[in-house]
Coordinates of C-alpha atoms in Angstrom, one line a residue:
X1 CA 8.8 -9.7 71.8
X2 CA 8.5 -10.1 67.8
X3 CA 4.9 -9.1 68.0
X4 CA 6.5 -5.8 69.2
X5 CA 10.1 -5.4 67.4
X6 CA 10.5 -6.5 64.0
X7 CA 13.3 -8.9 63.2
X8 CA 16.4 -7.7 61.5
X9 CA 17.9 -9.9 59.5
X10 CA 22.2 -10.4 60.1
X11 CA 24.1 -8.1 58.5
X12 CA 26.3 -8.9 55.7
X13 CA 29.6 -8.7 57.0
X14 CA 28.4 -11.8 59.5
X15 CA 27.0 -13.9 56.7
X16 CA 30.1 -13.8 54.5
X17 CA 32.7 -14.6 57.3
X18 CA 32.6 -18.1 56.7
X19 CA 33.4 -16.9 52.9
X20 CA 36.8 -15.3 54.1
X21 CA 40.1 -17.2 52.9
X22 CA 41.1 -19.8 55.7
X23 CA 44.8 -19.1 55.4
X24 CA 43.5 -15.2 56.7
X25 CA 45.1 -16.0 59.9
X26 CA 48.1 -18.0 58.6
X27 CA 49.4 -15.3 56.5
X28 CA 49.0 -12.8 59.6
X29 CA 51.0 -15.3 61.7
X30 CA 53.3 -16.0 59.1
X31 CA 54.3 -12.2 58.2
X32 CA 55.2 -12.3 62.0
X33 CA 57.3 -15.1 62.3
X34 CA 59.1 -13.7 59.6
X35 CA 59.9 -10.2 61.0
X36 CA 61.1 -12.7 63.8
X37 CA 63.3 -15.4 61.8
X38 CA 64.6 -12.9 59.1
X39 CA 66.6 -11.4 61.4
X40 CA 70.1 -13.8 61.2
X41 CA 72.6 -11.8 63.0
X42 CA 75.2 -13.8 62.5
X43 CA 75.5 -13.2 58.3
X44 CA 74.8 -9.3 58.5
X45 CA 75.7 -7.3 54.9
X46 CA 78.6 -5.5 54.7
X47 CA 77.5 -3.4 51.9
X48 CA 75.6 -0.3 53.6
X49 CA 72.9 0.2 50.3
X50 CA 71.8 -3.5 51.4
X51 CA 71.5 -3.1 55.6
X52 CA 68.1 -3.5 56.9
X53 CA 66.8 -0.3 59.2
X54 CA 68.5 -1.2 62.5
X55 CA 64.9 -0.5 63.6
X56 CA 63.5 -3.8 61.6
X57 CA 65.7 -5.5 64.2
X58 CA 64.0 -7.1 67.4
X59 CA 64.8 -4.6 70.2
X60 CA 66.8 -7.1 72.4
X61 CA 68.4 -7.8 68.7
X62 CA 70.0 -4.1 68.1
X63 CA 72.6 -3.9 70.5
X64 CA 73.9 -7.0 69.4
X65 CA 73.9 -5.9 65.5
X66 CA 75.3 -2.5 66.4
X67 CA 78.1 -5.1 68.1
X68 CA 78.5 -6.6 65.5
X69 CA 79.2 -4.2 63.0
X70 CA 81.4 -2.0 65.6
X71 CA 83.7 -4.4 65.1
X72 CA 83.9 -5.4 61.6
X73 CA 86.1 -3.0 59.3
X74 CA 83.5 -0.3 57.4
X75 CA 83.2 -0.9 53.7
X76 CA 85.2 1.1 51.9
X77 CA 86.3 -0.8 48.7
X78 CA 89.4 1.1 47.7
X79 CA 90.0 -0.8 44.7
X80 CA 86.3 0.1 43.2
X81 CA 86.3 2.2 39.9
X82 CA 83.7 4.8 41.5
X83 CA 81.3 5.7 38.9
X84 CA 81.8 9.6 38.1
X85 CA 78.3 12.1 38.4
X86 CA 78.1 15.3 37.2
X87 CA 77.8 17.9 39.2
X88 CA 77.6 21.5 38.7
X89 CA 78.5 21.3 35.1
X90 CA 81.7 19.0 36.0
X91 CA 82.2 15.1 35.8
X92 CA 83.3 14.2 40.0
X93 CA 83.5 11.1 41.6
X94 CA 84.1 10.0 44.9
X95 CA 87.9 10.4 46.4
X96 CA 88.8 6.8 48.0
X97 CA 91.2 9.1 49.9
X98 CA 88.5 10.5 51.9
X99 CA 88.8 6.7 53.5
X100 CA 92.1 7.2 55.4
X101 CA 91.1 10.9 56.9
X102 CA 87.4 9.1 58.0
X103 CA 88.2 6.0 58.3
X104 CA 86.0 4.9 61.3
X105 CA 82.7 6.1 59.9
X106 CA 82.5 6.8 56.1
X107 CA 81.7 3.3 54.1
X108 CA 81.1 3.3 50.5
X109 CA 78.0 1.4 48.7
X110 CA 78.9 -0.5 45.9
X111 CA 75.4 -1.5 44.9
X112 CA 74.0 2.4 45.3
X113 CA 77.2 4.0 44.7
X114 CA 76.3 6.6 47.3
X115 CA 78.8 7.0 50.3
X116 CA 76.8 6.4 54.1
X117 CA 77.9 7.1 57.7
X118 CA 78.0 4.1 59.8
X119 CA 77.3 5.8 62.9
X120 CA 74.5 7.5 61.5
X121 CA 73.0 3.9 61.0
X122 CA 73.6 2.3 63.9
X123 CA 72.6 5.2 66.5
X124 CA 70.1 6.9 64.8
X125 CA 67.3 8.1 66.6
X126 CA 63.8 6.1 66.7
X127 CA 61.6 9.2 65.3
X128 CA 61.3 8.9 61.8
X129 CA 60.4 11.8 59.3
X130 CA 62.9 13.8 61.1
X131 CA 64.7 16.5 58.3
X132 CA 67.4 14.4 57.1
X133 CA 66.7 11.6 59.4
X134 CA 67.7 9.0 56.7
X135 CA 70.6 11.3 54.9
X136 CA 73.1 9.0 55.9
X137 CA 71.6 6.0 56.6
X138 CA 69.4 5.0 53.4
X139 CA 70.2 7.8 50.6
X140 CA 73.5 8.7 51.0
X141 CA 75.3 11.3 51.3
X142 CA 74.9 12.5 47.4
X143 CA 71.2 13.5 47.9
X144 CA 72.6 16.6 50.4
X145 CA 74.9 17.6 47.5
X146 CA 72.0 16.8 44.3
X147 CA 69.6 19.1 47.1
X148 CA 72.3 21.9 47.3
X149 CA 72.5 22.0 43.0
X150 CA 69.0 20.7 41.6
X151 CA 66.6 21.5 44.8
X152 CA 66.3 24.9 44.1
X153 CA 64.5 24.7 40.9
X154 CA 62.1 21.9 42.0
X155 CA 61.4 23.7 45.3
X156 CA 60.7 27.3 43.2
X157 CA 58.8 24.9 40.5
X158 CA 56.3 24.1 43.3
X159 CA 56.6 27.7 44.6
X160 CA 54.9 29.2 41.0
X161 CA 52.6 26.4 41.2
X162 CA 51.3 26.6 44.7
X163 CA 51.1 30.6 44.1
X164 CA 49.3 30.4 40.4
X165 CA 46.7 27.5 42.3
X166 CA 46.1 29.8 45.2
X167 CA 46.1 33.0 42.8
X168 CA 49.0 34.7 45.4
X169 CA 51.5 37.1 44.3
X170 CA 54.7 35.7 44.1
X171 CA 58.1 37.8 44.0
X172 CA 60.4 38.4 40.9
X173 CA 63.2 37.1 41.5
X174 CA 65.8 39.3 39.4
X175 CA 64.6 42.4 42.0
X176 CA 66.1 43.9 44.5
X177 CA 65.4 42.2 47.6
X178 CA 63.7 44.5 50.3
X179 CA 64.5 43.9 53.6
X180 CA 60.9 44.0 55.7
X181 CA 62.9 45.9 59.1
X182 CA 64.8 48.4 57.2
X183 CA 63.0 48.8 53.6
X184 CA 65.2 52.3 52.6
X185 CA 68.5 50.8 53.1
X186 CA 69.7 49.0 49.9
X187 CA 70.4 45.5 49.9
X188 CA 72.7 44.9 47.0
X189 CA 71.6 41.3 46.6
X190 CA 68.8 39.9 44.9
X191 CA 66.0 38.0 46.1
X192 CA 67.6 34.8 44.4
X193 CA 71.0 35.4 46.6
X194 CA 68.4 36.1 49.6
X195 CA 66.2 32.9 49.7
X196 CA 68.8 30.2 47.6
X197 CA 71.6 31.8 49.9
X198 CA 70.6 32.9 53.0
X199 CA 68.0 30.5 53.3
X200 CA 68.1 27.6 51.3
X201 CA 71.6 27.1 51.7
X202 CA 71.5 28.0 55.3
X203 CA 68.9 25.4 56.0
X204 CA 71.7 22.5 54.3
X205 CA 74.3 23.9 56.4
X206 CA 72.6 23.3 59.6
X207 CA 71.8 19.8 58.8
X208 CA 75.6 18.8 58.2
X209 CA 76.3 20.9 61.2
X210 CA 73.8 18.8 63.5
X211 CA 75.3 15.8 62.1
X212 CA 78.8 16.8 63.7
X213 CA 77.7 17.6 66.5
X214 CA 75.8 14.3 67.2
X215 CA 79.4 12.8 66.6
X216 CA 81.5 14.8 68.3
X217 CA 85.6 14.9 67.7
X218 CA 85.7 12.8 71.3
X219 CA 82.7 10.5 69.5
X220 CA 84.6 10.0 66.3
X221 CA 87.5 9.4 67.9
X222 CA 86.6 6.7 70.3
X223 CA 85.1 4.7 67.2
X224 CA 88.6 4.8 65.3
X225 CA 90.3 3.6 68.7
X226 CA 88.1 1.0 68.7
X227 CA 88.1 -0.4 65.7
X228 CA 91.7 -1.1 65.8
X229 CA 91.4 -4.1 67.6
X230 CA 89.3 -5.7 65.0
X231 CA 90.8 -8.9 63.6
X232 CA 89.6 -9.3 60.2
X233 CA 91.5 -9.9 58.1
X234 CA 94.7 -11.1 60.2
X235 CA 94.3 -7.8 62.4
X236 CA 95.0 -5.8 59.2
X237 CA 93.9 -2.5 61.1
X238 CA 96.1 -2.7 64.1
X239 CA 96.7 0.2 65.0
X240 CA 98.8 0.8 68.7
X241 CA 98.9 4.0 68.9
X242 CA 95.1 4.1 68.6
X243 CA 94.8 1.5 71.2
X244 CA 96.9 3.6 73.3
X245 CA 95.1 6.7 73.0
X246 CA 91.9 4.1 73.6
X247 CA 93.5 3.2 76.6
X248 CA 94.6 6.7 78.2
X249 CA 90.2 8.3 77.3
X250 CA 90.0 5.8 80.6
X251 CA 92.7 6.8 83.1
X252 CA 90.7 4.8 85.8
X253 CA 90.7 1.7 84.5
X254 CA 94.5 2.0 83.6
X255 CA 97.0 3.6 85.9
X256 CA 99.9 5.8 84.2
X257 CA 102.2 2.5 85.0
X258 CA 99.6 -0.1 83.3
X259 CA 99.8 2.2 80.3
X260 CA 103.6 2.2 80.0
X261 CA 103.3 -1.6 80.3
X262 CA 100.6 -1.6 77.6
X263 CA 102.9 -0.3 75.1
X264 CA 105.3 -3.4 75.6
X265 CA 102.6 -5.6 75.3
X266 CA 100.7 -4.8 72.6
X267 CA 103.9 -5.3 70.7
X268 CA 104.4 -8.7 72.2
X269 CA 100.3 -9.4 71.5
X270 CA 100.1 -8.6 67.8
X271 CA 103.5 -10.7 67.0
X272 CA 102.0 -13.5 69.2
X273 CA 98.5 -13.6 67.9
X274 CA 99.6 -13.3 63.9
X275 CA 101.9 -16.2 64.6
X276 CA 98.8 -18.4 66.1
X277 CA 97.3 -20.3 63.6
X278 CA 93.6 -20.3 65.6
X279 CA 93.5 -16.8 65.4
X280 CA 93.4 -16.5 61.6
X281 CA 89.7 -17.3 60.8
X282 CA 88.5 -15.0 63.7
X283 CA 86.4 -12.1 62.6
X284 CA 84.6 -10.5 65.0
X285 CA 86.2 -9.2 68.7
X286 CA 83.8 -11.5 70.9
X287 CA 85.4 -14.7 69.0
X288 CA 88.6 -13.4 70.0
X289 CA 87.9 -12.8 73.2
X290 CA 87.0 -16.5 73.3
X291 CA 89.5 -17.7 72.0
X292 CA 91.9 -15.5 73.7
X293 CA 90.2 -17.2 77.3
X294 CA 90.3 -20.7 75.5
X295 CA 93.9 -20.7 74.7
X296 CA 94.9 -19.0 78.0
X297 CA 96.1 -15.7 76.3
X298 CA 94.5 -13.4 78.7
X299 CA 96.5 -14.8 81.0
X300 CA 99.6 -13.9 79.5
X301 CA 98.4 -10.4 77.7
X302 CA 96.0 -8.9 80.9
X303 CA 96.0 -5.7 80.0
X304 CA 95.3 -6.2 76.2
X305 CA 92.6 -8.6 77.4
X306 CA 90.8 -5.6 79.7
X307 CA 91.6 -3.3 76.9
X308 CA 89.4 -5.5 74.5
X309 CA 86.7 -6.1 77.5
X310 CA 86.3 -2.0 77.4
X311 CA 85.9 -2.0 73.5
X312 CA 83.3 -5.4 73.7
X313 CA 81.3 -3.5 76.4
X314 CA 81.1 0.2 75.6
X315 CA 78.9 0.2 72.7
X316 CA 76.1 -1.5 74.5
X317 CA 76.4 0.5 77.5
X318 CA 76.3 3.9 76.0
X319 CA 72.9 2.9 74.5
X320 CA 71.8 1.4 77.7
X321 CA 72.4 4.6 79.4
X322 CA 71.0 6.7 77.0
X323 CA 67.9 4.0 77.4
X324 CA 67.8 4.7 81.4
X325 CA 67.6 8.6 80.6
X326 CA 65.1 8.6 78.6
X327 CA 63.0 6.0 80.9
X328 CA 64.1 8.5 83.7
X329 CA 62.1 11.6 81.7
X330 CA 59.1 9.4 82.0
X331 CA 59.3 8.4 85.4
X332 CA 60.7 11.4 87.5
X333 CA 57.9 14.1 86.4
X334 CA 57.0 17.4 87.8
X335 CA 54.0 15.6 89.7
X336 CA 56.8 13.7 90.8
X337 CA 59.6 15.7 91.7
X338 CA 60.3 14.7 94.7
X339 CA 60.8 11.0 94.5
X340 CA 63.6 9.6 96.7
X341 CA 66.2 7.4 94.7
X342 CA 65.5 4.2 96.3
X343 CA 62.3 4.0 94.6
X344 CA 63.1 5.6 91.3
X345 CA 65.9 3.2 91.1
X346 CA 63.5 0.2 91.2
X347 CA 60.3 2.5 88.9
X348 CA 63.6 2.2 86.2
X349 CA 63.8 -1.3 86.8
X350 CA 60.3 -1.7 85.3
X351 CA 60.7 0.5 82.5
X352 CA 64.2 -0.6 81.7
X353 CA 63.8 -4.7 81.8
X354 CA 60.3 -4.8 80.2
X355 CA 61.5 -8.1 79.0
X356 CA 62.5 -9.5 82.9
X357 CA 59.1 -7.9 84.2
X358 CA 56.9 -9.7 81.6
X359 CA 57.9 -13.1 83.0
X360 CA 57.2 -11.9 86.5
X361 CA 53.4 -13.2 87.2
X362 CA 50.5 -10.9 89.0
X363 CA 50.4 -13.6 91.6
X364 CA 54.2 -13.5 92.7
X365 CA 53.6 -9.7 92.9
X366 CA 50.5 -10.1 94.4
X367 CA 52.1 -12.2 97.5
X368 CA 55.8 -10.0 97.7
X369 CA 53.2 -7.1 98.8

């Protein structure tokens, strides 16, 4: 065949393999074990300008961080000297006062000295480059309030600049503004109180009003209900009235008689438990439910003891239903609309244990069927 084809000699990328670093495949294997061993739930950062993404977290890691910091207190340092900003021609700073009327959700950064959301960290969504996705979570809530006083000029600054690149006509400003559907009927505003008013603005508005309604008043108020029951700190945010109102969102869990009874016993509990010595290094509400089993407690406090089930187990189940409904949208199509239950109960099962299913073999499922 040579006398036909003429040989071609190996191409470069071949010959200088061998020439490649030998560690290549080390460093690759050890960038993954360290997305894998970084990821110590057990010593998680209180302050929210040093939090990892809670997607950086394995995914049968998240539910138990978002456990985890459910029921630790939010940081809010109330005796930090907040470092003043100006803003709009004035010297402000943040009001630690804003930490008793949002107490569940609004923690303060320390290291940033921005304020955060805590729900917006730990159930926010998994598409990224979202408009204001990370407003709450990474920045803080300052960059909505620098946007509403120094956006303007950058975003007109790269208005002129587009327009003089392009050679487009842009609009003076100081003019009348023109409506386009009814140009003979005067406006009375300018086109600066038209597009940094009625549209700029606008556009802010709409993103603080899609963050409440992603926590609604019910939302926001389960949260501060829950974290009540948190012991940190000798149970220092006790709260029974919360724990009642907890208690009544579920009226079939608890009858209208175990809820008079609750009252009574959350009284006993709270004198009980800050008498204990054992319960004074506890910091977290699965320790305490622990303990509470280990030193026979929820024997004699049952109801508190269901009470603090409902708190340990809600947080992972709303995610895990939210994780069935969206597995649902990807099962139960319009090619499929007409599946019976039965069998999009057990499609969901492979969908929703991935995990399970991967350590099923093709040869068991090979002789079930």
């Amino acid at each position: 065949m040579e006398k036909y084809f003429k040989k071609v000699p190996p191409p470069e990328s071949d010959a200088k393999a061998d020439d490649l670093p030998s560690n290549l495949g080390e460093r690759k294997d050890k960038r993954k074990s360290s997305l894998i061993d970084n990821t110590d739930i057990e010593d998680l950062p209180s302050d929210p300008g040093e939090r990892k993404d809670i997607m950086e977290y394995l995914s049968h890691q998240r539910d138990e961080v978002r456990r985890k910091y459910l029921t630790k207190v939010p940081c809010q340092p109330y005796g930090h000297t907040f470092k003043q900003i100006l803003k709009s021609g004035s010297l402000r700073r943040f009001n630690p006062a804003w930490f008793d009327q949002y107490g569940s959700w609004l923690e303060y950064s320390m290291s940033k000295e921005r304020a955060f959301c805590l729900c917006c960290y730990l159930f926010k969504d998994e598409i990224r480059m979202q408009g204001g996705s990370d407003a709450f979570v990474k920045e803080g809530f300052n960059k909505l309030q620098k946007l509403r006083d120094d956006g303007w000029n950058l975003l007109m600054d790269k208005i002129a600049s587009f327009c003089k690149k392009h050679n487009a006509g842009m609009l003076i400003m100081e003019d009348d503004f023109v409506n386009p559907k009814n140009p003979r009927k005067r406006s009375n505003i300018t086109n600066m109180h038209h597009y940094k008013v009625n549209c700029f603005c606008t556009v802010l508005d709409l993103q603080i009003q899609e963050f409440n309604d992603r926590f609604t008043e019910v939302t926001t108020d389960l949260l501060i209900c829950m974290a009540a029951l948190s012991p940190t700190d000798s149970f220092y945010g006790f709260d029974k009235e919360k724990l009642m109102r907890l208690a009544k969102l579920y009226p079939e869990d608890f009858s209208y008689g175990e809820i008079l009874s609750l009252e009574q016993q959350l009284d006993i509990y709270i004198d009980n438990i800050r008498r204990d010595e054992r319960f004074k290094s506890v910091e977290n509400l699965g320790d305490l439910s622990c303990l509470m089993v280990k030193t026979q407690k929820h024997i004699a406090h049952p109801l508190v003891y269901r009470l603090l089930k409902l708190v340990l187990t809600l947080p992972v189940a709303t995610v895990s239903v939210e994780r069935c409904f969206s597995a649902m949208k990807l099962v139960k199509t319009a090619a499929r609309n007409r599946i019976g239950d039965q069998f999009l109960s057990d499609c969901m099962v492979c969908f929703v244990e991935k995990e399970l299913l991967d350590s099923v073999s093709n040869e068991k499922v090979i002789q079930r069927f």
